[in-house]
C-alpha atoms as a PDB file:
ATOM      1  CA  GLY A   1     -14.534 -86.380-148.627  1.00  0.00           C
ATOM      2  CA  TRP A   2     -14.215 -83.067-146.842  1.00  0.00           C
ATOM      3  CA  SER A   3     -10.975 -81.972-145.156  1.00  0.00           C
ATOM      4  CA  ASP A   4     -10.677 -82.396-141.387  1.00  0.00           C
ATOM      5  CA  GLU A   5     -10.928 -78.639-141.005  1.00  0.00           C
ATOM      6  CA  MET A   6     -14.308 -78.447-142.785  1.00  0.00           C
ATOM      7  CA  ALA A   7     -15.548 -81.479-140.882  1.00  0.00           C
ATOM      8  CA  ASN A   8     -14.696 -79.610-137.673  1.00  0.00           C
ATOM      9  CA  VAL A   9     -16.488 -76.536-138.894  1.00  0.00           C
ATOM     10  CA  ALA A  10     -19.580 -78.647-139.778  1.00  0.00           C
ATOM     11  CA  ASN A  11     -19.543 -80.095-136.254  1.00  0.00           C
ATOM     12  CA  GLN A  12     -19.234 -76.632-134.673  1.00  0.00           C
ATOM     13  CA  VAL A  13     -22.142 -75.430-136.806  1.00  0.00           C
ATOM     14  CA  LEU A  14     -24.296 -78.411-135.767  1.00  0.00           C
ATOM     15  CA  GLN A  15     -23.517 -77.944-132.123  1.00  0.00           C
ATOM     16  CA  LEU A  16     -24.242 -74.227-132.320  1.00  0.00           C
ATOM     17  CA  SER A  17     -27.533 -74.870-134.117  1.00  0.00           C
ATOM     18  CA  GLN A  18     -28.715 -77.481-131.696  1.00  0.00           C
ATOM     19  CA  SER A  19     -27.990 -75.503-128.513  1.00  0.00           C
ATOM     20  CA  ASN A  20     -30.576 -73.039-127.328  1.00  0.00           C
ATOM     21  CA  SER A  21     -27.768 -70.637-126.556  1.00  0.00           C
ATOM     22  CA  VAL A  22     -27.580 -67.419-128.500  1.00  0.00           C
ATOM     23  CA  SER A  23     -23.804 -67.067-128.018  1.00  0.00           C
ATOM     24  CA  THR A  24     -22.176 -64.792-130.488  1.00  0.00           C
ATOM     25  CA  VAL A  25     -19.952 -66.278-133.120  1.00  0.00           C
ATOM     26  CA  LEU A  26     -16.906 -64.644-134.705  1.00  0.00           C
ATOM     27  CA  MET A  27     -15.657 -66.128-137.958  1.00  0.00           C
ATOM     28  CA  TYR A  28     -12.116 -65.510-139.228  1.00  0.00           C
ATOM     29  CA  GLY A  29     -11.074 -65.894-142.797  1.00  0.00           C
ATOM     30  CA  GLU A  30     -10.061 -64.281-146.063  1.00  0.00           C
ATOM     31  CA  SER A  31     -12.753 -63.024-148.511  1.00  0.00           C
ATOM     32  CA  GLY A  32     -14.301 -65.956-150.275  1.00  0.00           C
ATOM     33  CA  THR A  33     -13.752 -68.521-147.555  1.00  0.00           C
ATOM     34  CA  GLY A  34     -17.430 -69.114-147.011  1.00  0.00           C
ATOM     35  CA  LYS A  35     -18.079 -67.127-143.812  1.00  0.00           C
ATOM     36  CA  GLU A  36     -21.561 -66.038-144.903  1.00  0.00           C
ATOM     37  CA  LEU A  37     -22.471 -69.668-145.892  1.00  0.00           C
ATOM     38  CA  VAL A  38     -21.469 -70.784-142.436  1.00  0.00           C
ATOM     39  CA  ALA A  39     -23.520 -68.049-140.853  1.00  0.00           C
ATOM     40  CA  LYS A  40     -26.557 -69.075-142.900  1.00  0.00           C
ATOM     41  CA  ALA A  41     -26.072 -72.680-141.916  1.00  0.00           C
ATOM     42  CA  VAL A  42     -25.972 -71.705-138.204  1.00  0.00           C
ATOM     43  CA  HIS A  43     -29.252 -69.783-138.738  1.00  0.00           C
ATOM     44  CA  ASN A  44     -30.990 -72.401-140.930  1.00  0.00           C
ATOM     45  CA  LEU A  45     -30.270 -75.221-138.536  1.00  0.00           C
ATOM     46  CA  SER A  46     -31.337 -73.294-135.440  1.00  0.00           C
ATOM     47  CA  ASN A  47     -34.737 -72.688-133.821  1.00  0.00           C
ATOM     48  CA  ARG A  48     -34.528 -69.231-135.385  1.00  0.00           C
ATOM     49  CA  GLU A  49     -34.755 -70.535-138.994  1.00  0.00           C
ATOM     50  CA  SER A  50     -38.316 -69.367-139.545  1.00  0.00           C
ATOM     51  CA  LYS A  51     -37.280 -65.778-138.747  1.00  0.00           C
ATOM     52  CA  LYS A  52     -35.163 -63.396-140.812  1.00  0.00           C
ATOM     53  CA  PHE A  53     -31.410 -63.843-141.585  1.00  0.00           C
ATOM     54  CA  ILE A  54     -29.917 -60.524-142.510  1.00  0.00           C
ATOM     55  CA  ALA A  55     -26.373 -60.059-143.758  1.00  0.00           C
ATOM     56  CA  ILE A  56     -24.711 -56.705-143.837  1.00  0.00           C
ATOM     57  CA  ASN A  57     -21.191 -55.861-144.904  1.00  0.00           C
ATOM     58  CA  CYS A  58     -19.818 -53.219-142.502  1.00  0.00           C
ATOM     59  CA  GLY A  59     -17.033 -52.302-144.891  1.00  0.00           C
ATOM     60  CA  ALA A  60     -19.246 -51.720-147.901  1.00  0.00           C
ATOM     61  CA  ILE A  61     -21.536 -49.033-146.417  1.00  0.00           C
ATOM     62  CA  PRO A  62     -20.202 -45.516-145.565  1.00  0.00           C
ATOM     63  CA  ALA A  63     -19.976 -44.895-141.845  1.00  0.00           C
ATOM     64  CA  ASN A  64     -22.649 -42.114-141.885  1.00  0.00           C
ATOM     65  CA  LEU A  65     -25.185 -44.459-143.443  1.00  0.00           C
ATOM     66  CA  LEU A  66     -24.214 -47.647-141.503  1.00  0.00           C
ATOM     67  CA  GLU A  67     -25.704 -46.409-138.268  1.00  0.00           C
ATOM     68  CA  SER A  68     -29.192 -45.831-139.669  1.00  0.00           C
ATOM     69  CA  GLU A  69     -28.871 -49.001-141.728  1.00  0.00           C
ATOM     70  CA  LEU A  70     -28.280 -51.044-138.579  1.00  0.00           C
ATOM     71  CA  PHE A  71     -30.338 -49.181-135.979  1.00  0.00           C
ATOM     72  CA  GLY A  72     -32.813 -47.142-138.075  1.00  0.00           C
ATOM     73  CA  HIS A  73     -33.654 -43.464-137.723  1.00  0.00           C
ATOM     74  CA  GLU A  74     -36.488 -41.130-136.833  1.00  0.00           C
ATOM     75  CA  LYS A  75     -37.992 -38.749-139.446  1.00  0.00           C
ATOM     76  CA  GLY A  76     -36.087 -35.486-139.413  1.00  0.00           C
ATOM     77  CA  SER A  77     -33.145 -36.821-137.350  1.00  0.00           C
ATOM     78  CA  PHE A  78     -30.685 -35.617-139.985  1.00  0.00           C
ATOM     79  CA  THR A  79     -30.641 -33.861-143.354  1.00  0.00           C
ATOM     80  CA  GLY A  80     -32.325 -36.176-145.816  1.00  0.00           C
ATOM     81  CA  ALA A  81     -34.267 -38.221-143.203  1.00  0.00           C
ATOM     82  CA  THR A  82     -37.640 -37.465-144.676  1.00  0.00           C
ATOM     83  CA  THR A  83     -39.232 -40.619-143.405  1.00  0.00           C
ATOM     84  CA  LYS A  84     -38.735 -42.908-140.424  1.00  0.00           C
ATOM     85  CA  LYS A  85     -36.502 -45.949-141.177  1.00  0.00           C
ATOM     86  CA  ILE A  86     -36.560 -49.328-139.485  1.00  0.00           C
ATOM     87  CA  GLY A  87     -33.033 -50.679-139.028  1.00  0.00           C
ATOM     88  CA  LYS A  88     -31.702 -54.161-139.750  1.00  0.00           C
ATOM     89  CA  PHE A  89     -31.640 -55.144-136.070  1.00  0.00           C
ATOM     90  CA  GLN A  90     -35.435 -54.539-135.782  1.00  0.00           C
ATOM     91  CA  ILE A  91     -36.069 -56.282-139.091  1.00  0.00           C
ATOM     92  CA  ALA A  92     -34.074 -59.267-137.911  1.00  0.00           C
ATOM     93  CA  ASN A  93     -35.835 -59.391-134.513  1.00  0.00           C
ATOM     94  CA  GLY A  94     -36.250 -63.020-133.434  1.00  0.00           C
ATOM     95  CA  GLY A  95     -33.714 -64.063-136.050  1.00  0.00           C
ATOM     96  CA  THR A  96     -30.062 -63.637-136.879  1.00  0.00           C
ATOM     97  CA  ILE A  97     -27.938 -60.715-138.115  1.00  0.00           C
ATOM     98  CA  PHE A  98     -24.612 -61.461-139.808  1.00  0.00           C
ATOM     99  CA  LEU A  99     -22.135 -58.555-139.609  1.00  0.00           C
ATOM    100  CA  ASP A 100     -19.471 -59.152-142.230  1.00  0.00           C
ATOM    101  CA  GLU A 101     -16.138 -57.276-142.053  1.00  0.00           C
ATOM    102  CA  ILE A 102     -16.855 -56.267-138.447  1.00  0.00           C
ATOM    103  CA  GLY A 103     -13.253 -54.944-138.322  1.00  0.00           C
ATOM    104  CA  ASP A 104     -14.252 -52.127-140.581  1.00  0.00           C
ATOM    105  CA  MET A 105     -17.026 -50.849-138.279  1.00  0.00           C
ATOM    106  CA  PRO A 106     -16.306 -47.343-136.996  1.00  0.00           C
ATOM    107  CA  LEU A 107     -15.518 -47.022-133.255  1.00  0.00           C
ATOM    108  CA  GLU A 108     -18.647 -44.945-132.485  1.00  0.00           C
ATOM    109  CA  LEU A 109     -20.880 -47.764-133.932  1.00  0.00           C
ATOM    110  CA  GLN A 110     -18.939 -50.367-131.984  1.00  0.00           C
ATOM    111  CA  VAL A 111     -20.259 -48.734-128.786  1.00  0.00           C
ATOM    112  CA  LYS A 112     -23.787 -49.085-130.035  1.00  0.00           C
ATOM    113  CA  LEU A 113     -23.292 -52.731-131.075  1.00  0.00           C
ATOM    114  CA  LEU A 114     -21.806 -53.432-127.638  1.00  0.00           C
ATOM    115  CA  ARG A 115     -25.028 -52.087-126.130  1.00  0.00           C
ATOM    116  CA  VAL A 116     -27.130 -54.468-128.233  1.00  0.00           C
ATOM    117  CA  LEU A 117     -25.016 -57.407-127.061  1.00  0.00           C
ATOM    118  CA  GLN A 118     -25.049 -56.332-123.423  1.00  0.00           C
ATOM    119  CA  GLU A 119     -28.642 -55.064-122.980  1.00  0.00           C
ATOM    120  CA  GLY A 120     -30.528 -56.373-126.000  1.00  0.00           C
ATOM    121  CA  THR A 121     -31.637 -52.828-126.937  1.00  0.00           C
ATOM    122  CA  ILE A 122     -31.074 -50.492-129.847  1.00  0.00           C
ATOM    123  CA  GLU A 123     -31.623 -46.745-130.204  1.00  0.00           C
ATOM    124  CA  PRO A 124     -32.509 -45.430-133.675  1.00  0.00           C
ATOM    125  CA  VAL A 125     -30.758 -42.259-134.757  1.00  0.00           C
ATOM    126  CA  GLY A 126     -32.704 -39.224-133.435  1.00  0.00           C
ATOM    127  CA  SER A 127     -34.538 -41.270-130.753  1.00  0.00           C
ATOM    128  CA  THR A 128     -33.975 -41.398-126.964  1.00  0.00           C
ATOM    129  CA  SER A 129     -36.193 -44.357-126.463  1.00  0.00           C
ATOM    130  CA  PRO A 130     -34.491 -47.811-126.392  1.00  0.00           C
ATOM    131  CA  ILE A 131     -36.242 -50.618-128.334  1.00  0.00           C
ATOM    132  CA  LYS A 132     -35.820 -54.229-127.143  1.00  0.00           C
ATOM    133  CA  VAL A 133     -34.536 -56.673-129.764  1.00  0.00           C
ATOM    134  CA  ASN A 134     -33.856 -60.424-129.648  1.00  0.00           C
ATOM    135  CA  VAL A 135     -31.238 -61.058-132.331  1.00  0.00           C
ATOM    136  CA  ARG A 136     -28.463 -63.568-132.616  1.00  0.00           C
ATOM    137  CA  VAL A 137     -25.318 -61.803-133.747  1.00  0.00           C
ATOM    138  CA  LEU A 138     -22.846 -63.607-135.999  1.00  0.00           C
ATOM    139  CA  ALA A 139     -19.799 -61.610-137.127  1.00  0.00           C
ATOM    140  CA  ALA A 140     -16.876 -62.153-139.474  1.00  0.00           C
ATOM    141  CA  THR A 141     -13.550 -60.547-140.229  1.00  0.00           C
ATOM    142  CA  HIS A 142     -10.571 -60.852-142.495  1.00  0.00           C
ATOM    143  CA  VAL A 143      -8.409 -58.558-140.353  1.00  0.00           C
ATOM    144  CA  ASN A 144      -6.501 -59.357-137.227  1.00  0.00           C
ATOM    145  CA  LEU A 145      -8.782 -57.828-134.523  1.00  0.00           C
ATOM    146  CA  GLU A 146      -6.215 -58.112-131.776  1.00  0.00           C
ATOM    147  CA  GLU A 147      -3.928 -55.998-133.886  1.00  0.00           C
ATOM    148  CA  ALA A 148      -6.769 -53.518-134.489  1.00  0.00           C
ATOM    149  CA  ILE A 149      -7.321 -53.385-130.683  1.00  0.00           C
ATOM    150  CA  SER A 150      -3.651 -52.529-129.996  1.00  0.00           C
ATOM    151  CA  GLU A 151      -3.867 -49.811-132.729  1.00  0.00           C
ATOM    152  CA  GLY A 152      -6.997 -48.329-131.150  1.00  0.00           C
ATOM    153  CA  ARG A 153      -9.266 -49.201-134.124  1.00  0.00           C
ATOM    154  CA  PHE A 154     -11.350 -51.885-132.388  1.00  0.00           C
ATOM    155  CA  ARG A 155     -12.865 -52.038-128.877  1.00  0.00           C
ATOM    156  CA  GLU A 156     -11.445 -54.762-126.690  1.00  0.00           C
ATOM    157  CA  ASP A 157     -14.725 -55.207-124.734  1.00  0.00           C
ATOM    158  CA  LEU A 158     -16.649 -55.690-128.008  1.00  0.00           C
ATOM    159  CA  PHE A 159     -13.991 -58.184-129.214  1.00  0.00           C
ATOM    160  CA  TYR A 160     -14.558 -60.369-126.132  1.00  0.00           C
ATOM    161  CA  ARG A 161     -18.339 -60.057-126.490  1.00  0.00           C
ATOM    162  CA  LEU A 162     -18.139 -61.265-130.146  1.00  0.00           C
ATOM    163  CA  ASN A 163     -15.413 -63.850-129.815  1.00  0.00           C
ATOM    164  CA  VAL A 164     -17.428 -66.191-127.582  1.00  0.00           C
ATOM    165  CA  ILE A 165     -17.292 -68.945-130.227  1.00  0.00           C
ATOM    166  CA  PRO A 166     -14.502 -68.476-132.739  1.00  0.00           C
ATOM    167  CA  ILE A 167     -14.616 -70.293-136.145  1.00  0.00           C
ATOM    168  CA  TYR A 168     -11.578 -70.304-138.395  1.00  0.00           C
ATOM    169  CA  LEU A 169     -11.970 -70.780-142.137  1.00  0.00           C
ATOM    170  CA  SER A 170      -8.803 -71.082-144.129  1.00  0.00           C
ATOM    171  CA  PRO A 171      -8.721 -70.436-147.944  1.00  0.00           C
ATOM    172  CA  LEU A 172      -9.346 -73.239-150.391  1.00  0.00           C
ATOM    173  CA  ARG A 173      -5.711 -73.218-151.535  1.00  0.00           C
ATOM    174  CA  LYS A 174      -4.857 -74.567-147.994  1.00  0.00           C
ATOM    175  CA  ARG A 175      -7.440 -77.356-148.076  1.00  0.00           C
ATOM    176  CA  PRO A 176      -7.268 -79.034-151.520  1.00  0.00           C
ATOM    177  CA  ASP A 177      -9.338 -81.954-150.224  1.00  0.00           C
ATOM    178  CA  ASP A 178     -12.396 -79.781-150.386  1.00  0.00           C
ATOM    179  CA  ILE A 179     -12.095 -78.976-154.130  1.00  0.00           C
ATOM    180  CA  GLU A 180     -13.684 -82.146-155.412  1.00  0.00           C
ATOM    181  CA  PRO A 181     -16.676 -82.120-152.984  1.00  0.00           C
ATOM    182  CA  LEU A 182     -17.270 -78.439-153.887  1.00  0.00           C
ATOM    183  CA  LEU A 183     -17.203 -79.155-157.551  1.00  0.00           C
ATOM    184  CA  LEU A 184     -19.684 -81.970-157.085  1.00  0.00           C
ATOM    185  CA  HIS A 185     -21.895 -79.742-154.970  1.00  0.00           C
ATOM    186  CA  PHE A 186     -21.998 -77.040-157.622  1.00  0.00           C
ATOM    187  CA  GLN A 187     -22.450 -79.568-160.453  1.00  0.00           C
ATOM    188  CA  ASP A 188     -25.544 -80.962-158.613  1.00  0.00           C
ATOM    189  CA  LYS A 189     -26.829 -77.493-157.840  1.00  0.00           C
ATOM    190  CA  HIS A 190     -26.381 -75.875-161.264  1.00  0.00           C
ATOM    191  CA  ILE A 191     -26.302 -78.690-163.767  1.00  0.00           C
ATOM    192  CA  GLY A 192     -28.030 -81.693-162.199  1.00  0.00           C
ATOM    193  CA  GLY A 193     -26.470 -84.833-160.857  1.00  0.00           C
ATOM    194  CA  ASP A 194     -26.885 -86.855-164.044  1.00  0.00           C
ATOM    195  CA  LYS A 195     -24.520 -84.768-166.115  1.00  0.00           C
ATOM    196  CA  LYS A 196     -20.846 -85.268-165.263  1.00  0.00           C
ATOM    197  CA  ILE A 197     -18.507 -82.285-165.731  1.00  0.00           C
ATOM    198  CA  LEU A 198     -15.599 -83.620-163.693  1.00  0.00           C
ATOM    199  CA  TYR A 199     -14.458 -86.661-165.584  1.00  0.00           C
END
């Protein structure tokens, strides 16, 4: 069976999915601990499951591109903006956006994200007209955000807005009870349940 930790995570996911609340969730864990899988489960089990789930890694996109990726931009708003672009928040409207590696988000974008969480509006680059969005925000980090706050790299007000429901995911090496269920899961998924690869 699953470890107690994963059973607790599964319970949290179920409770989150069944409540009509759109509380933000902040997941903590190293790379590869399944944060995106948990985010997808929260979305798929919720009343938003028929809408879009969009995952974006804040650390994998250069800061100058991340803003228009998330919030969109108007034609001509900067060099190279030859067409209008719809951002991920608008695309995910009614659904869920998963912001992975939130600790890598530049401070100037943290302000814009805070506005989304407080007011439910976005402002594309080059626009002065706010656009209403209804998006559930799930975020994840592998860095210690409280440390990042004390070093001036992360906004404290944003941290409290995101950390409404914290979920902690420890690495597989710290929960060996989960190895066999995971192997069985991948065996069923990729080989088919009738072929045994474990024994």
